[in-house]
Amino acid sequence: MVVMDKYAQVAQVLKEKNIGLWLLMGRETVDICDPGLRLLLPSNIMGVSAFFFTPEGGKKALVRRQDVSGVEANGVFDRVVGYGDDFDDLLQQMIAEIDPNVIDINVDLYDAMTDGLTTGLYLRLMQDLKGTPYAERISYGQAIRSIRGRKCAGEIELQRQVLKLLNQVCAELQEKVHVGTTEEDVYDYCQAFMKEHGMVGSWENSCCPLVHAGARSNQGLVHPGKNPIRPGDTFHLSFGAKRNGYATDFQRTWYVFAEGEKEVPQEVQHAFDTIRNVIETVRTTIRPGIEGRQVDEIARRMMEKAGFAYSRGSGHAVGMALHDGCFQLCPDSRVLGDLPARKLETDNVFTLEFFCDTSHGVVAMEEMIRLTENGGEYVYLPQTELWTING
């Protein structure tokens, strides 16, 4: 069970970072839930609640009395305390019993997936800690970055299973797509495939997948339209699907031969070869401890040297969310704060994605990578050759 692997990981991270208590809080989680809580609590809660995790592996919950049985049924907490009108008193008491050197909470200036504690609950916590030594022992988002960012084997396997299915749909499209097939036809086929296999889009279903035929295609986050595939087009699929709570993201490119054409135009082949070379070079070069902006700089220099100006970032974390936060593979940005400067860790899972605009249409590829001590490894089979469709 993936969630049990995450509990073991929590204790390891807290020991490593010398954090005495990782505190998660929530209420009415059906509608508003800390993303960190989703990693560890398979069920929802209704009343204001607190969850306590310690480096010794301790797991305690403070929930309203009506929520006790539901939380206990998960079978993961050592102690579940039910409150009546005394939540704040019990919160103070349980923190004092642990007597942590640091209380880490899920607050972050720049990362939505780390910034899970609502303002109201933060203010309530600080009110409850007022006048105690623990009010001065708060740290922000140190634990969740690693707990969320480092994927356990079960999490990666769930993503691998989905990527296998997405590659299957690409193999089927190879036989079904032809001149005259519209972007919407491809979208409809992929939607039916997801439904058949119990998946949903990693982003809005109305525009998942994104489908682009030729240079005239709209590359915005819009519903694929009636634009038909024509001879001499590139055909590009940007697809991400989610199953069992975990998202994926990948992109694939084809070229559609014009009548009598035997070889892919040099411009298109050069774009594909450049992207393939960049992904492979970055994958084999990176190591734990490298900053996201350094990864981006390696890729950006290679793209520019090959003649492609690049205005996007080079990739992002993928997990329970399509954009799973924790770090960013992109240049420094005042908007993103320190996200590009954060160091990558072993078992981070992220995309490497690159785009080239050509006169025939967009050429792009996106692969999901797991970081190991010896570099990146593909979560599933990469695209190594430009696929072609007879016109």
XYZ file of C-alpha atoms in Angstrom:
391
model
C 0.000 0.000 0.000
C 1.578 3.265 -1.133
C 0.423 5.269 1.875
C 2.286 2.943 4.272
C 5.504 3.497 2.326
C 4.971 7.245 2.694
C 4.645 6.911 6.489
C 8.045 5.222 6.656
C 9.445 7.981 4.479
C 8.052 10.677 6.800
C 10.052 9.417 9.787
C 13.206 9.183 7.692
C 12.870 12.770 6.433
C 12.149 14.168 9.892
C 15.241 12.451 11.311
C 17.366 13.696 8.445
C 16.216 17.291 8.879
C 16.155 17.189 12.705
C 12.472 18.134 12.855
C 10.746 17.011 16.047
C 7.184 17.409 14.773
C 5.570 17.675 11.384
C 2.107 19.096 12.017
C -0.694 18.932 9.462
C -4.078 20.543 10.025
C -7.323 20.451 8.109
C -11.089 20.776 8.138
C -13.834 19.947 5.637
C -11.248 18.183 3.468
C -13.830 17.128 0.884
C -13.715 20.707 -0.390
C -10.415 22.200 0.846
C -7.544 19.908 1.729
C -3.836 20.405 2.304
C -2.139 18.500 -0.560
C 0.257 17.069 2.019
C -2.623 15.482 3.877
C -3.753 13.764 0.661
C -0.456 11.854 0.658
C -1.147 10.301 4.057
C -4.870 10.223 4.776
C -6.946 8.013 2.458
C -10.238 9.335 3.878
C -11.746 12.770 4.491
C -12.440 14.621 7.733
C -15.204 17.090 8.483
C -14.188 18.975 11.618
C -11.028 20.925 12.415
C -8.256 18.378 12.947
C -4.535 18.042 13.581
C -2.155 15.234 12.630
C 1.178 14.737 14.381
C 4.205 12.965 12.869
C 7.509 12.484 14.695
C 10.968 11.234 13.645
C 10.519 8.144 15.843
C 7.651 7.092 13.584
C 4.875 8.313 15.877
C 1.542 9.093 14.218
C -1.274 10.722 16.169
C -4.522 12.385 15.168
C -6.773 14.903 16.913
C -10.221 14.904 15.297
C -13.806 15.586 16.263
C -15.498 12.661 17.984
C -17.635 11.870 14.939
C -14.483 11.501 12.808
C -12.640 9.149 15.175
C -13.992 5.856 13.790
C -13.320 6.862 10.195
C -9.715 7.848 10.915
C -9.149 4.727 13.041
C -10.462 2.569 10.188
C -7.437 3.573 8.097
C -5.329 1.559 10.539
C -2.330 3.859 10.373
C -2.445 6.090 13.461
C -1.037 4.958 16.796
C -3.503 7.143 18.662
C -6.671 8.935 17.580
C -8.027 11.459 20.057
C -11.571 12.752 19.779
C -12.468 16.232 21.000
C -15.707 17.887 21.988
C -15.381 21.574 22.846
C -11.721 21.300 23.788
C -9.819 21.101 20.466
C -7.462 23.989 21.260
C -6.683 22.684 24.755
C -5.936 19.210 23.438
C -3.811 20.611 20.594
C -1.625 22.435 23.134
C -1.450 19.336 25.316
C -0.455 16.950 22.523
C 2.253 19.287 21.268
C 3.618 19.648 24.803
C 3.667 15.851 25.210
C 5.856 15.561 22.104
C 7.941 18.595 23.196
C 9.444 19.112 19.712
C 12.572 21.141 19.011
C 10.928 22.256 15.732
C 7.316 22.269 14.551
C 7.287 22.193 10.754
C 4.085 23.322 9.029
C 3.067 23.383 5.369
C 3.549 27.050 4.494
C 5.410 28.339 1.432
C 5.649 31.699 -0.320
C 6.033 30.255 -3.810
C 4.917 26.614 -4.045
C 1.183 25.859 -4.124
C 1.702 22.167 -3.319
C 3.715 23.021 -0.188
C 1.522 25.917 0.937
C -1.305 23.720 2.215
C -2.103 25.223 5.625
C -4.931 27.736 5.319
C -4.440 31.213 6.740
C -7.187 30.707 9.294
C -5.706 27.492 10.660
C -2.255 29.076 10.780
C -3.606 31.970 12.820
C -5.459 29.546 15.092
C -2.300 27.500 15.654
C -0.270 30.583 16.513
C -3.010 31.753 18.864
C -2.950 28.386 20.628
C 0.863 28.469 20.914
C 0.994 32.041 22.206
C 2.846 32.216 25.498
C 4.451 28.786 25.020
C 8.050 28.097 23.912
C 6.694 26.348 20.819
C 5.575 29.601 19.209
C 9.258 30.290 18.494
C 9.956 26.828 17.103
C 7.951 27.029 13.883
C 9.580 26.226 10.532
C 7.957 26.403 7.135
C 7.671 23.682 4.499
C 10.952 21.897 5.178
C 9.490 18.415 5.594
C 6.830 18.391 2.886
C 9.277 19.349 0.128
C 11.094 16.057 0.605
C 8.103 13.933 1.625
C 6.158 15.017 -1.435
C 9.181 15.300 -3.706
C 10.790 11.925 -3.053
C 8.603 9.301 -4.666
C 8.522 5.842 -3.153
C 8.593 2.737 -5.335
C 4.825 2.281 -5.186
C 4.165 5.822 -6.365
C 6.529 5.442 -9.309
C 4.973 2.105 -10.260
C 1.518 3.703 -10.411
C 2.896 6.337 -12.778
C 4.696 3.714 -14.861
C 1.469 1.779 -15.365
C -0.230 4.886 -16.756
C 2.704 5.758 -19.016
C 2.568 2.221 -20.413
C -1.077 2.810 -21.329
C -0.322 6.198 -22.902
C 2.335 4.599 -25.081
C -0.238 1.972 -26.037
C -2.639 4.652 -27.245
C 0.193 6.157 -29.311
C 0.761 2.789 -30.979
C -2.955 2.603 -31.774
C -2.952 6.150 -33.165
C -0.091 5.173 -35.448
C -2.535 2.874 -37.227
C -5.607 5.116 -37.043
C -4.334 8.620 -37.819
C -4.162 9.637 -41.479
C -4.465 12.703 -43.673
C -7.853 14.248 -42.939
C -8.025 13.085 -39.323
C -8.823 16.156 -37.234
C -7.287 17.226 -33.942
C -10.698 16.678 -32.364
C -10.861 13.126 -33.763
C -7.617 12.326 -31.934
C -8.877 13.997 -28.767
C -12.096 11.946 -28.876
C -10.158 8.717 -29.343
C -7.888 9.488 -26.379
C -10.832 10.438 -24.196
C -12.523 7.114 -24.975
C -9.270 5.287 -24.247
C -8.975 6.969 -20.846
C -12.558 6.071 -19.969
C -12.002 2.450 -21.004
C -8.930 2.159 -18.782
C -10.235 4.011 -15.727
C -8.195 7.159 -16.231
C -8.947 10.870 -16.234
C -6.957 13.726 -17.703
C -4.059 15.130 -15.701
C -5.525 18.523 -16.570
C -8.958 19.729 -17.700
C -10.690 17.041 -19.724
C -11.914 19.661 -22.196
C -8.360 20.048 -23.505
C -6.635 16.809 -22.519
C -4.877 15.744 -24.605
C -3.646 18.748 -26.541
C -3.375 17.886 -30.240
C -1.533 19.940 -32.868
C -1.458 19.376 -36.619
C 0.814 21.685 -38.617
C 2.110 25.184 -38.019
C -1.428 26.631 -38.235
C -2.541 24.798 -35.081
C -3.500 26.741 -31.950
C -0.976 25.794 -29.274
C -2.957 27.322 -26.418
C -4.648 25.367 -23.648
C -7.791 24.959 -25.745
C -10.087 22.170 -26.902
C -8.667 20.460 -30.019
C -10.673 21.659 -32.998
C -11.595 20.696 -36.557
C -8.125 21.333 -37.961
C -7.310 18.313 -40.187
C -3.942 16.679 -40.552
C -2.379 17.518 -43.913
C 0.578 16.121 -45.849
C 3.813 17.767 -44.678
C 2.523 18.427 -41.149
C 4.062 17.548 -37.874
C 1.505 15.890 -35.622
C 2.045 16.506 -31.908
C 0.305 14.974 -28.893
C 0.633 16.411 -25.380
C -1.041 13.893 -23.084
C -1.242 13.368 -19.357
C -3.531 10.930 -17.587
C -4.221 10.157 -13.960
C -5.212 6.897 -12.288
C -5.210 5.726 -8.657
C -4.426 9.269 -7.547
C -1.216 9.759 -9.548
C -0.657 11.918 -12.607
C 1.591 11.591 -15.641
C 2.696 13.941 -18.408
C 4.294 13.160 -21.746
C 4.514 14.380 -25.345
C 5.099 12.648 -28.663
C 5.647 13.846 -32.244
C 5.040 12.364 -35.717
C 5.718 13.641 -39.217
C 3.154 13.133 -42.015
C 4.786 12.434 -45.370
C 3.645 14.420 -48.386
C 2.935 12.515 -51.602
C 6.154 11.101 -53.007
C 8.159 12.171 -49.955
C 10.559 9.539 -48.656
C 12.529 11.418 -46.003
C 11.612 13.708 -43.148
C 12.496 17.352 -43.919
C 15.862 18.300 -42.469
C 14.321 21.121 -40.419
C 11.954 18.716 -38.646
C 14.561 15.992 -38.170
C 17.034 18.511 -36.756
C 14.434 19.713 -34.254
C 13.665 16.162 -33.122
C 17.338 15.167 -32.899
C 18.109 18.305 -30.895
C 15.397 17.586 -28.337
C 16.377 13.945 -28.098
C 20.021 14.911 -27.535
C 19.133 17.519 -24.913
C 16.971 15.120 -22.909
C 19.561 12.357 -23.011
C 22.441 14.700 -22.110
C 20.564 16.246 -19.192
C 19.339 12.859 -17.985
C 22.829 11.377 -17.841
C 24.502 14.522 -16.473
C 22.326 15.492 -13.520
C 22.917 14.252 -9.981
C 21.179 14.784 -6.622
C 22.085 18.189 -5.240
C 21.892 20.017 -8.566
C 19.615 23.068 -8.578
C 16.619 23.237 -10.875
C 17.996 26.374 -12.558
C 21.276 24.560 -13.257
C 19.389 21.756 -15.012
C 17.593 24.378 -17.087
C 20.830 26.160 -17.941
C 22.407 22.972 -19.324
C 19.373 22.394 -21.550
C 18.979 26.038 -22.572
C 22.598 26.307 -23.768
C 22.205 23.191 -25.902
C 18.935 24.393 -27.430
C 20.415 27.787 -28.288
C 23.535 26.230 -29.764
C 21.293 24.159 -32.059
C 19.513 27.326 -33.216
C 16.358 27.268 -31.102
C 15.441 30.206 -28.902
C 13.747 28.894 -25.782
C 11.384 30.841 -23.569
C 9.904 28.040 -21.461
C 11.180 26.101 -18.487
C 12.694 22.650 -18.932
C 10.375 20.601 -16.747
C 8.461 20.140 -13.519
C 7.778 17.603 -10.785
C 4.930 15.120 -11.345
C 3.155 13.169 -8.617
C -0.339 13.302 -7.195
C -0.529 16.606 -9.057
C 0.458 17.276 -12.652
C 2.661 20.146 -11.441
C 3.757 18.638 -8.148
C 5.715 21.599 -6.792
C 8.787 21.273 -4.534
C 11.172 22.706 -7.175
C 11.153 24.095 -10.701
C 13.444 23.448 -13.686
C 13.600 26.994 -15.016
C 15.635 30.222 -14.826
C 15.489 32.522 -11.817
C 12.234 34.425 -11.554
C 10.913 37.008 -9.100
C 7.509 35.363 -9.396
C 8.811 31.860 -8.569
C 11.152 33.030 -5.806
C 13.543 30.322 -4.666
C 11.847 27.432 -6.487
C 14.477 27.335 -9.294
C 17.288 27.362 -6.699
C 16.018 24.350 -4.766
C 18.194 21.272 -5.002
C 16.928 18.059 -6.572
C 16.917 14.930 -4.447
C 17.145 11.201 -5.063
C 13.751 9.786 -6.120
C 12.398 13.097 -7.376
C 10.205 12.419 -10.428
C 9.970 15.183 -13.003
C 9.581 15.859 -16.684
C 12.168 16.988 -19.191
C 10.198 18.718 -21.943
C 11.322 20.732 -24.943
C 9.599 22.369 -27.915
C 10.806 23.516 -31.320
C 8.622 25.497 -33.713
C 9.217 24.622 -37.363
C 7.563 25.664 -40.618
C 5.814 22.252 -40.567
C 4.486 22.647 -37.005
C 5.654 22.059 -33.470
C 8.142 19.303 -32.664
C 8.153 18.420 -28.975
C 8.965 15.612 -26.626
C 8.427 15.155 -22.890
C 9.788 12.309 -20.788
C 9.272 11.520 -17.111
C 12.513 11.010 -15.196
C 13.342 9.541 -11.787
C 16.546 10.915 -10.262
C 18.991 8.361 -8.864
C 22.454 8.705 -7.353
C 23.901 8.001 -10.801
C 21.685 10.309 -12.852
C 18.177 10.198 -14.233
C 16.361 7.093 -15.383
C 13.269 6.981 -17.575
C 10.094 6.080 -15.711
C 8.965 4.344 -18.914
C 10.185 3.873 -22.471
C 11.251 7.121 -24.176
C 10.623 8.105 -27.775
C 13.951 7.561 -29.522
C 12.900 8.033 -33.166
C 10.608 10.484 -34.913
C 7.486 8.540 -35.843
C 6.037 8.938 -39.333
C 2.627 8.627 -40.969
C 2.171 8.004 -44.668
C 0.298 10.820 -46.419
